[in-house]
Amino acid sequence: PAARTDEARSPPSQRRRAEDAASTGELQPLPTSPAAEARSPGAQDVLFSSPPQFRHSAIPLDFDISSPLTYGTPSSRVEGTPRSGVRGTPVRQRPDLGSVRKARQVDLHSEGPAEDVVASDQSLGQKLVIWGTDVNVTSCKEKFQRFLQRFIDPVAKEDEDIGLDLNEPRYMQRLEEINMVGEPFLNVNCDHLRSFDENLYRQLICYPQEVIPTFDMAANEIFFDRYPDSILEHQIQVRPYNALKTRNMRSLNPEDIDQLITISGMVIRSSQLIPEMQEAFFKCQVCAFTTRVEIDRGRIAEPSVCKNCNTTHSMALIHNRSMFSDKQMIKLQESPEDMPAGQTPHTVALFAHNDLVDKVQPGDRVNVTGIYRAVPIRVNSRVSNVKSVYKTHIDVIHYRKTDAKRLHGVDEETEQKIFAEERVEILKELSRKPDIYERLSAALAPSIYEHEDIKKGILLQLFGGSRKDFSQTGRGNFRAEINILLCGDPGTSKSQLLQYVYNLVPRGQYTSGRGSSAVGLTAYVMKDPETRQLVLQTGALVLSDNGICCIDEFDKMNESTRSVLHEVMEQQTLSIAKAGIICQLNARTSILAAANPIESQWNPKKTTIENIQLPHTLLSRFDLIFLMLDPRDEAYDRRLARHLVSLYYQTEEKMEEEYMDMAVLRDYIAYARTFVNPRLSEEASQALIEAYVDMRKIGSGRGMVSAYPRQLESLIRLAEAHAKIRFSGKVETIDVEEAKRLHREALKQSATDPRTGIVDVSILTTGMSVTARKRKEELAQALRKLIQSKGKTPALKYQQLFDDLRAQSETAVTKEMFEEALRALADDDFLTVTGKTVRLL
Amino acid sequence: MPCVADWLNNPFSIVQGIFAQHEPRSDWEKKVTEFFREKLKENNATNWVPSLNDVPLHYLKPNSLVKFRCMVQDMFDPEFYMGVYETVDPNTNTRVLHFGKYRDVAECGPQQEIDLNSSQTVTLERQTFYCVPVPGESAWVKEISFSGVVLNPEFYAYTSASQARVSPSTSYTPSRHKRSYEEDEDMELHPSKQKEQHMGNSSVGDIHGCGEPKRLETEASAGQHLTSPNCSPPLDLNFPLPGEKGPACLVKVYESWESFKVNDILEVYGILSVDPVLSIVNSEERESSALDPMECMDTAEEQRVHSPPASLVPRIHVILAQKLQHINPLLPACLNEEESKTCESLSTTSPYFVSNFMSELSPVRAELLGFLTHALLGDSLAAEYLILHLISTVYARRDVLPLGKFTVNLSGCPRNSIFTEHIYHIIQQLVPASYRLQMTIENMNRSHFIPHKDYAANRLVSGVLQLASNTSLVVDETVLEQGQLDTTGIHNVTALGNLITWQKVDYDFSYHQMEFPCNINVLITSEGRSLLPSDCQVHLQPQIIPPNMEEYMNSLLTAVLPSVLNKFRIYLSLLRLLDYSISDEVTKAVEEDFVEMRKTDPESITADDLHRTLLVARFLSLSAGQTTLSRERWLRAKQLEALRKARLQQQKCVNGNEL
C-alpha cells in the first residue's frame, strides 16, 4: 500500500506506465473496485476527506484475491493499455474504435516513410502528425479542450438540455454531471464542434479512429483536473453524435469507409450477446509462466514457444482470465420515409459494444453515429482466389432513439421531422398568402370533385386543435383531435377521400369496418412461442396515435368493435385487460369514418340516425358529420363531366402543375402541427361564447335544447385548427367565424329534421328530433286516454287496441309507433304487455 | 466466326484488353459497355447470345456472355468490391493490376497473392438484384424467343463449338413431365412443404461433396432444388407463383441501379458466373463461422439466401441492361421512334413496324372478335368487353386514383371449371404473361398473396400478387364454395380487393407496410356477381352450348393459324402502348350528353357511370387504332354500356322471378 500511495501522487500520465512496468502479469491486488468504493460507508468520506491515499488503505481489507468474483470485473484488470490513467479510474478499451487500427500499423512498418511516422509522443513536438492523416495529437487535444471549456451553444433549445445553464460552457456542465452521476460518457454534438472549429470537425469526420482517442484523452485530463477525487467505473469516453454527414443509408458509398457517419433507420434484428475476446491469457503448462496476447484483426497469435522455459507448444489459453468485451450485431433497415418508391429497403449491419449492447430493440427508430467499415472477406487458406467483395458494417459509437420521446406522454412533438431552413421559409411564405385556406383545401385530393366544405373539414382535422392539459384540475386531457364522419350515397368517392388522407398523413391507418374486429382495432396480447414472453400487439387505433385512423364502412362494424371507439373518441385512451395485462394505452387519434346508408340510397325523408343506424352516443362524438350526396343539378353535372373527361386525357405532368404538391402539403401540415400551438384570444373567446349562446337560443325559442357543451368544444377545436393553418399563435375572430360556418354547414346537412326542416342538434345527441319526441309523448297520452275511456277492463286485446287507436288518431299510426307508446306506458307502470294481451295494473 | 466466338465465349479477354489499354484512365469501363453495345447492334447479334431463359444452365459455358429476361424480385444491399486490385508474386515481387469488375472472385495466378493493402486498390460499389423469370410468362413467349435463336445458323456453329448440346425445345418436354410427376409425389409426401414454399418440387443432388459441381443430366431445368449435405432444407427459390420453373439469378448491376424498381422487367446482357468457388467459400464460411467473429454478422439463413450455390442460382454480371416495356417477342423492344434512338435499343428495330401493323388493324380486330366470340360461347358483347379488358393498362395515377384499369367481372359462367379453365388457356395464348388464381377456400387460406419481408433471412418472400406490369390475372370464382376464411384468407381477399381498386399491393414489412403500385389486368369469372370489386360486370349469355366443352375449346384453338394467332398477340400488346387524347370539341359533346342523361334518368346515371363510359370509349377508340375520341366511338361506347346494363337488369329480373 505504501508504494501505491507514492504512485498516486505522481503525474497521471506516467503513473500508469509505472504500474505497468511493475506488474509481472499476475493479478494486481490493488486496482480499486470502484463499486466497492462507492459502497464504502459515507462516514469514511467525512473522516478521511481530503488526503486520497488514506482511502486506499481501507481497500485491501475487503479485497480478496481468491474470490472468483474479482475475476472478470473490469476494475480487476486495469493493466490494459498504457494510456493515461488516473488514480482509481481504469481505462477501458474502446472496441468501437479498435480492429482496423492494427492494420494501419502493419502498413506503417511495411512501407510507411519513416520520417512521417509519429507516435502520440509529446517530445517529438508540434509538427508531427499521425501517419496517414493530418492530425497532430497535441494541437488536436488542445483544441478540443478549448472547445470543452469555452463552447456555449448560441442556439440552444430548452427541451434538449434540461437543467443546463445556457450561458455557461455547455460541456463543462456535462462533465460536472458525469462527476455527480458517474456515467463516464461524454456525448458531443458534432454540430457544436463544427460551429466552434471547422477544421477539428473535419478531422473528426475523416479520422475518427485517431481523433476520438485524442478527445478521450483531452476530456479526461480536464475532468480529473477539475475533480481529482472523482472515481468512475472507467475513464470518460467521448461519444460524438449528429455528424453532419447524416445521410440516408442509400447514399453510403465507398468514400465513407472509415469515416464518422450518422444515419437513421429502423432496427429490425438484434443478435444475442457475443463475448468478443479482447486479450487472451496464456499460461505455460510447464513452468506456469503467463502471458497476454492482444487480439489483432480478429485473430489471436498463439505463442508457440514459452518465453520463460523455451518449451514449444506449452502455452494454453486460460479462458477465465482472458479479457472479453460484449458485442452485439444489429441489423438496421432504412426508414420507410427515406425509400424511393418501388424499391426494397436497404439494410446495414451494426456492431454495438459494451454498454451499447441491448440499448435498442427491433422496431426502434434510431439515429446511429459510428464508423463505417469495410472488411475484405478473408483469404481462404485452401483456395488462392479471394471473393472480391467486402463486408461492411458500422461500429456504433452513439445511438439516439428518434422515437424515444413517444414514451414521455403528453407534450411530445408529433413529428420529429427536421425542416431545412429553406423549406421553412417556403412554408412561412405560403402561410402569409391570404387564400392559404382555400389553396390547401383545393390541394387536398384534387381528383375528387367539389365537396369543398368536406375537404375544408378534413383539412382542419389534419391540423387538429391545440392540446390542453387540465389534469391538475382533475379533468384530464381535453381532446384536441377532430373526428369526422362522412355519410352518403355509395359511389360518392368517400373511400377515395379516405384513401387519400391515409396516404397523406405519416401515421395513418386504414381499416374497413367490415373486416376489423375489436382486437384488430385495439391491442391484443400474444405469447411468443419461443420465449414464452407475453407481447402486446397493437392494433390500428394505437398505431395511429397522433395520426388519423380512417375507418371505411363504419356502419358495417359490429357492436363490440364500435364500443371500443367510445373511449377512444372522447378520452383518447384505450384500456385493455387481457391475459393478465391491464393497461391504458394512448390513442390520440383523429377518426375519419365513412358510412353508407342502411338502405342502399340515402333517404332524404329520414334523419341521419335513421339512415345510417348508428347509436347517437357515438355520433355525438363526431365534431363534424357531413353528408356526401349526389346533387341533382345541371350545372353541377356539367362541371363534373368536364372534370372527369379531363382526367381521362390530361397527361400526368399537366396535372401536377395545377395543384400544390402532395409533399408540400404534407410538410405544411407537419410543420404546423409541430410548431404552431394557438391560444384563444380575448375577442375569440367572446365570439365563441356568443356563438354558443346563439346556438342555445335558437332551440330555446321552440322549447328544445339545440347545443351542448360538446358542440362548444368542437367549435374551439375547429377555430384552433383554422388558426394553425394560418401559422398563427392566436385564435382570432376570423377563425371562430370559419369554425362556426363549417359547423353550421355540417349541422345543416346532418341534423336537419326531415319533418320540419329545422336544424336540430338533438337528432345527433339523443337520436331523435324534438318534434318526434313530442309526437311520441302525445301518442302515449292519447293511448292512455283511450284505455282509460274503455273503463275498468283488466285486459285488452292487442290488435283491438291498435285498431282503435288508429281509428281515433288523425295522423297515421304505424305499428312501431304504437308499440313505442305501449312501452312508454309500461315504463310508467300503467300496463304490461304479455303476448297478445295488454293488462292494466 | 472467330470474332463472334471471342466476345461471346470469352468476354473477359475483351474486357482485359480494354482494361490494359486504358487502365490509367478510369474510362475503361465506359469503353467496355460501348464495345458490347456496338457489337450487339450488329445485325441480329442479340440472337447469338444464348439466353438463360431457354438454355439450361448446364449447357452454358461459365464466363460467357448470356442474356436473361427477368423480373426484379428483390433488391439486396449494395456491395463494395475491389474494382481494381493488385497481385504480388512473392518470389519475384512483381506486381500486376487486375480489374475486379464483372467478377465474383478476385482471380490471381497460382504463384500470386492479392495485396489487400495496396494503394492501387480501388473500391467500387455494385448492386445485387434477385431476379426470377417473368412470372406467368406464357409458353409461346418462350418458344418464339427461343426459336429466334435456333433459326440462326451461327448459333448452331457456336453451340457445337462450345460443345454445348443445345437440345431443341422438344427435348425438355419429357423432363418436364417427369418433374411434374416428382412434384406430385413430393407434395403427397410432404403436404406441409408445399405450403411453405411455392416451389413444390425438390430433388436431391450433390454439389458440395466434390470440388466441382456435378451438373446432373436429369436436372434439365437447371436444378431447381438441390439439397446439399450442409444445408438440409432445400432452398426456396422464391418464385412469386407456385409451380414456376426456370433459373433464379443474382444479377449484379454496375451502373444506374437507382432507375430499376422491384417488379420491373429487365433484359440483361452480362457475363455468366457459376464459379464453384462461390459455393465452396460458402460452405467453408459456414464451417468456420463458429470461430470467426466477423462471420457471425449474418445468420446462416441469411447467408444461404444471399449467396446460394452458384449452380443453383447463377450470377450474371451485367454489362448492358434495359427495362422492357413488354415481353412480347413479336414486337420490337422499343416502339417510340424517338425513343428507339435514345434508349439502348439492342434489337434491330424496323421503324415502320408500328405503322405497318396499324394499316391492317381492323381485319385483325374483326378476326379476334370472332375468335373470342366463339370462345365465349357465341356471346359477342362479352367478347367485345374482353378485348377492351385485354388492352387496358394503368396509364396514369391521379393522387391515389389509378386511371385506365378495367377490371371485368364475367358473371354467369357455367359452373364446371372446364369453361373457365379454357378461357384462361385462350387468354394465355394471347397475352405474354398470365396467371389463373383459383379462389378456393383452401387456396385463399393457405397461400400467401402478399409478399412479406423475412428478417431472419433478410429477403422479400414473394407472394402470388408480386407480378410484373400488364400481367393478366384470371381470378376464378366459380370454384369458390361456402366455407370459413381464416385470418390469412381475409388478408388475401382484402389484398386482392385493394389490388383491383387501387392497383397497388401493400407489401408486409412486419413493422410497417409499403405500398407498391402495380398494373395488373384482373378478370374475374363467377356465377353471380363477384364478391370482389370490379369496374364492370358483364353477364355472359351463351348462344351455343357445346355438348363437349373440352373438344369444342380445343378445336377452337387448333383452328387458328399460328400466323393469325401471332397477329392477335401483336395487336393486344401494341395497343396498350398507344397514346390517347380527347379533343375539346368532343369534351363538350360528352358534357352535354352527360347532363342530358342525368336529366332523363338521374337515379341510374352517376359519376361512376361516366367514369366507366369514358374508359370504354377510350379502349374502344384504341382498339380500332384511333388515338383520339370521336363522336361515333362515344356513341358506340354508350350503346355497349346500355346493352350490358340491360343484360344485368334482365338477369336481376330472372333471379327475382325465380325467388
Tab-separated table of C-alpha atoms in Angstrom, chain A residues 140-343:
chain	number	residue	atom	x	y	z
A	140	CYS	CA	-5.938	18.432	-31.609
A	141	LYS	CA	-6.118	17.778	-27.909
A	142	GLU	CA	-5.658	21.419	-27.056
A	143	LYS	CA	-8.311	22.484	-29.479
A	144	PHE	CA	-10.767	20.037	-28.092
A	145	GLN	CA	-10.028	21.115	-24.559
A	146	ARG	CA	-10.623	24.670	-25.573
A	147	PHE	CA	-13.895	23.587	-27.124
A	148	LEU	CA	-14.996	21.857	-23.955
A	149	GLN	CA	-14.046	24.773	-21.770
A	150	ARG	CA	-15.481	27.536	-23.850
A	151	PHE	CA	-18.298	26.295	-26.007
A	152	ILE	CA	-21.615	27.984	-25.347
A	153	ASP	CA	-24.402	26.984	-27.640
A	154	PRO	CA	-25.820	30.137	-29.169
A	155	VAL	CA	-28.961	28.486	-30.478
A	156	ALA	CA	-29.650	26.110	-27.632
A	157	LYS	CA	-33.159	24.905	-27.238
A	158	GLU	CA	-34.596	24.367	-23.814
A	159	ASP	CA	-36.045	20.945	-24.353
A	160	GLU	CA	-32.796	19.240	-25.094
A	161	ASP	CA	-30.787	20.349	-22.106
A	162	ILE	CA	-32.903	20.301	-19.082
A	163	GLY	CA	-31.098	21.674	-16.087
A	164	LEU	CA	-28.280	23.257	-18.015
A	165	ASP	CA	-27.399	26.878	-17.765
A	166	LEU	CA	-27.347	28.004	-21.348
A	167	ASN	CA	-24.930	30.829	-20.701
A	168	GLU	CA	-22.223	28.680	-19.196
A	169	PRO	CA	-19.902	26.420	-21.218
A	170	ARG	CA	-22.138	23.562	-22.040
A	171	TYR	CA	-19.745	20.665	-21.894
A	172	MET	CA	-18.197	21.732	-18.598
A	173	GLN	CA	-21.638	21.340	-17.143
A	174	ARG	CA	-21.826	17.955	-18.738
A	175	LEU	CA	-18.562	16.965	-17.083
A	176	GLU	CA	-19.957	18.101	-13.790
A	177	GLU	CA	-22.931	15.906	-14.458
A	178	ILE	CA	-20.615	12.980	-15.071
A	179	ASN	CA	-18.969	13.647	-11.756
A	180	MET	CA	-22.293	13.554	-9.996
A	181	VAL	CA	-23.982	10.731	-11.828
A	182	GLY	CA	-20.909	8.626	-12.511
A	183	GLU	CA	-21.738	7.686	-16.074
A	184	PRO	CA	-18.424	8.094	-17.841
A	185	PHE	CA	-19.663	9.034	-21.289
A	186	LEU	CA	-19.496	12.475	-22.786
A	187	ASN	CA	-21.835	12.960	-25.716
A	188	VAL	CA	-20.634	15.673	-28.041
A	189	ASN	CA	-22.849	17.158	-30.668
A	190	CYS	CA	-20.769	17.429	-33.810
A	191	ASP	CA	-22.786	20.382	-34.920
A	192	HIS	CA	-21.447	22.294	-31.935
A	193	LEU	CA	-17.945	21.250	-32.748
A	194	ARG	CA	-18.385	22.377	-36.297
A	195	SER	CA	-19.567	25.800	-35.338
A	196	PHE	CA	-16.620	26.077	-32.949
A	197	ASP	CA	-13.797	24.747	-35.077
A	198	GLU	CA	-14.465	23.686	-38.639
A	199	ASN	CA	-11.097	22.072	-39.078
A	200	LEU	CA	-11.303	19.984	-35.970
A	201	TYR	CA	-14.702	18.842	-37.074
A	202	ARG	CA	-13.357	17.811	-40.438
A	203	GLN	CA	-10.611	15.834	-38.767
A	204	LEU	CA	-13.107	14.116	-36.552
A	205	ILE	CA	-15.227	13.091	-39.526
A	206	CYS	CA	-12.319	11.913	-41.611
A	207	TYR	CA	-10.147	10.251	-38.977
A	208	PRO	CA	-12.461	9.279	-36.147
A	209	GLN	CA	-10.206	6.407	-35.264
A	210	GLU	CA	-7.332	8.691	-34.343
A	211	VAL	CA	-9.214	11.756	-33.227
A	212	ILE	CA	-11.680	10.225	-30.811
A	213	PRO	CA	-8.974	8.720	-28.547
A	214	THR	CA	-7.362	12.130	-28.525
A	215	PHE	CA	-10.653	13.633	-27.487
A	216	ASP	CA	-10.904	10.991	-24.771
A	217	MET	CA	-7.517	11.993	-23.502
A	218	ALA	CA	-8.408	15.657	-23.514
A	219	ALA	CA	-11.707	15.144	-21.770
A	220	ASN	CA	-10.151	13.001	-19.089
A	221	GLU	CA	-7.403	15.494	-18.415
A	222	ILE	CA	-9.885	18.269	-17.894
A	223	PHE	CA	-12.152	16.103	-15.842
A	224	PHE	CA	-9.540	14.819	-13.454
A	225	ASP	CA	-8.022	18.261	-13.200
A	226	ARG	CA	-11.324	19.546	-12.010
A	227	TYR	CA	-12.467	16.616	-9.988
A	228	PRO	CA	-9.287	14.917	-8.818
A	229	ASP	CA	-11.185	12.912	-6.262
A	230	SER	CA	-13.741	11.573	-8.628
A	231	ILE	CA	-13.652	7.887	-9.315
A	232	LEU	CA	-15.525	6.497	-12.234
A	233	GLU	CA	-16.137	2.997	-13.437
A	234	HIS	CA	-13.690	3.649	-16.212
A	235	GLN	CA	-12.333	6.682	-17.937
A	236	ILE	CA	-14.577	9.031	-19.772
A	237	GLN	CA	-15.261	8.102	-23.344
A	238	VAL	CA	-16.243	10.772	-25.770
A	239	ARG	CA	-19.164	9.928	-27.966
A	240	PRO	CA	-19.753	12.283	-30.849
A	241	TYR	CA	-23.164	12.277	-32.466
A	242	ASN	CA	-25.097	14.113	-35.098
A	243	ALA	CA	-22.241	14.182	-37.556
A	244	LEU	CA	-23.323	16.448	-40.334
A	245	LYS	CA	-22.854	13.656	-42.735
A	246	THR	CA	-26.219	12.489	-41.580
A	247	ARG	CA	-27.222	10.596	-44.568
A	248	ASN	CA	-29.620	8.066	-45.562
A	249	MET	CA	-28.442	4.552	-45.959
A	250	ARG	CA	-28.843	4.622	-49.687
A	251	SER	CA	-26.192	7.269	-50.175
A	252	LEU	CA	-23.449	5.413	-48.353
A	253	ASN	CA	-20.645	4.719	-50.753
A	254	PRO	CA	-17.061	3.519	-50.701
A	255	GLU	CA	-15.793	7.008	-49.886
A	256	ASP	CA	-17.399	6.810	-46.470
A	257	ILE	CA	-15.318	3.895	-45.331
A	258	ASP	CA	-13.530	4.567	-42.046
A	259	GLN	CA	-15.314	7.882	-41.627
A	260	LEU	CA	-17.648	9.030	-38.941
A	261	ILE	CA	-21.197	8.932	-40.195
A	262	THR	CA	-24.651	9.340	-38.770
A	263	ILE	CA	-27.503	7.502	-40.377
A	264	SER	CA	-31.053	6.916	-39.387
A	265	GLY	CA	-33.065	3.773	-39.703
A	266	MET	CA	-35.090	1.168	-38.007
A	267	VAL	CA	-33.713	-1.736	-36.032
A	268	ILE	CA	-35.033	-4.942	-37.480
A	269	ARG	CA	-32.987	-7.592	-35.759
A	270	SER	CA	-30.519	-7.819	-32.940
A	271	SER	CA	-28.323	-10.757	-32.160
A	272	GLN	CA	-27.547	-12.373	-28.878
A	273	LEU	CA	-24.707	-11.017	-26.882
A	274	ILE	CA	-21.419	-12.144	-28.309
A	275	PRO	CA	-18.443	-12.160	-25.972
A	276	GLU	CA	-15.538	-10.965	-28.007
A	277	MET	CA	-12.076	-11.672	-26.808
A	278	GLN	CA	-10.009	-8.569	-26.397
A	279	GLU	CA	-6.985	-10.068	-24.813
A	280	ALA	CA	-6.082	-13.726	-24.483
A	281	PHE	CA	-4.408	-15.070	-21.412
A	282	PHE	CA	-1.927	-17.883	-21.928
A	283	LYS	CA	-0.242	-19.989	-19.332
A	284	CYS	CA	2.666	-22.303	-19.825
A	285	GLN	CA	1.808	-25.834	-18.841
A	286	VAL	CA	5.368	-26.498	-17.862
A	287	CYS	CA	6.596	-23.515	-15.882
A	288	ALA	CA	3.333	-21.686	-15.238
A	289	PHE	CA	4.664	-18.591	-16.931
A	290	THR	CA	1.820	-16.445	-18.131
A	291	THR	CA	1.480	-14.008	-20.944
A	292	ARG	CA	-1.191	-11.883	-22.580
A	293	VAL	CA	-1.827	-11.500	-26.257
A	294	GLU	CA	-3.991	-8.771	-27.662
A	295	ILE	CA	-6.372	-9.514	-30.422
A	296	ASP	CA	-5.183	-8.446	-33.826
A	297	ARG	CA	-7.683	-8.078	-36.604
A	298	GLY	CA	-9.923	-10.671	-35.102
A	299	ARG	CA	-7.150	-13.204	-34.645
A	300	ILE	CA	-5.008	-14.185	-31.736
A	301	ALA	CA	-1.433	-15.109	-32.336
A	302	GLU	CA	-0.955	-18.049	-30.069
A	303	PRO	CA	2.598	-18.050	-28.719
A	304	SER	CA	4.225	-21.238	-29.853
A	305	VAL	CA	7.190	-21.018	-27.542
A	306	CYS	CA	7.231	-20.198	-23.872
A	307	LYS	CA	9.471	-17.224	-23.375
A	308	ASN	CA	10.406	-18.371	-19.934
A	309	CYS	CA	11.300	-22.009	-20.304
A	310	ASN	CA	11.545	-22.231	-24.101
A	311	THR	CA	9.297	-25.234	-24.290
A	312	THR	CA	7.405	-25.363	-27.556
A	313	HIS	CA	3.635	-25.698	-27.706
A	314	SER	CA	3.253	-25.478	-23.995
A	315	MET	CA	1.115	-22.380	-23.816
A	316	ALA	CA	-2.552	-22.976	-23.111
A	317	LEU	CA	-5.359	-20.489	-23.212
A	318	ILE	CA	-6.983	-19.757	-19.867
A	319	HIS	CA	-10.488	-18.647	-20.672
A	320	ASN	CA	-11.351	-17.361	-17.240
A	321	ARG	CA	-8.575	-14.849	-17.248
A	322	SER	CA	-8.823	-13.677	-20.789
A	323	MET	CA	-10.499	-10.405	-21.351
A	324	PHE	CA	-13.772	-10.201	-23.189
A	325	SER	CA	-15.954	-7.382	-24.238
A	326	ASP	CA	-19.616	-7.517	-25.075
A	327	LYS	CA	-20.643	-7.230	-28.636
A	328	GLN	CA	-23.879	-7.381	-30.462
A	329	MET	CA	-24.801	-7.468	-34.102
A	330	ILE	CA	-27.735	-5.335	-35.099
A	331	LYS	CA	-29.413	-5.008	-38.455
A	332	LEU	CA	-30.599	-1.571	-39.312
A	333	GLN	CA	-33.073	-1.004	-42.095
A	334	GLU	CA	-33.714	2.162	-43.972
A	335	SER	CA	-36.708	4.004	-42.601
A	336	PRO	CA	-39.681	3.845	-44.896
A	337	GLU	CA	-39.687	7.607	-45.449
A	338	ASP	CA	-36.222	7.567	-46.977
A	339	MET	CA	-37.008	4.955	-49.512
A	340	PRO	CA	-37.606	5.805	-53.121
A	341	ALA	CA	-40.865	4.378	-54.371
A	342	GLY	CA	-40.757	0.934	-55.847
A	343	GLN	CA	-37.548	-0.252	-54.254
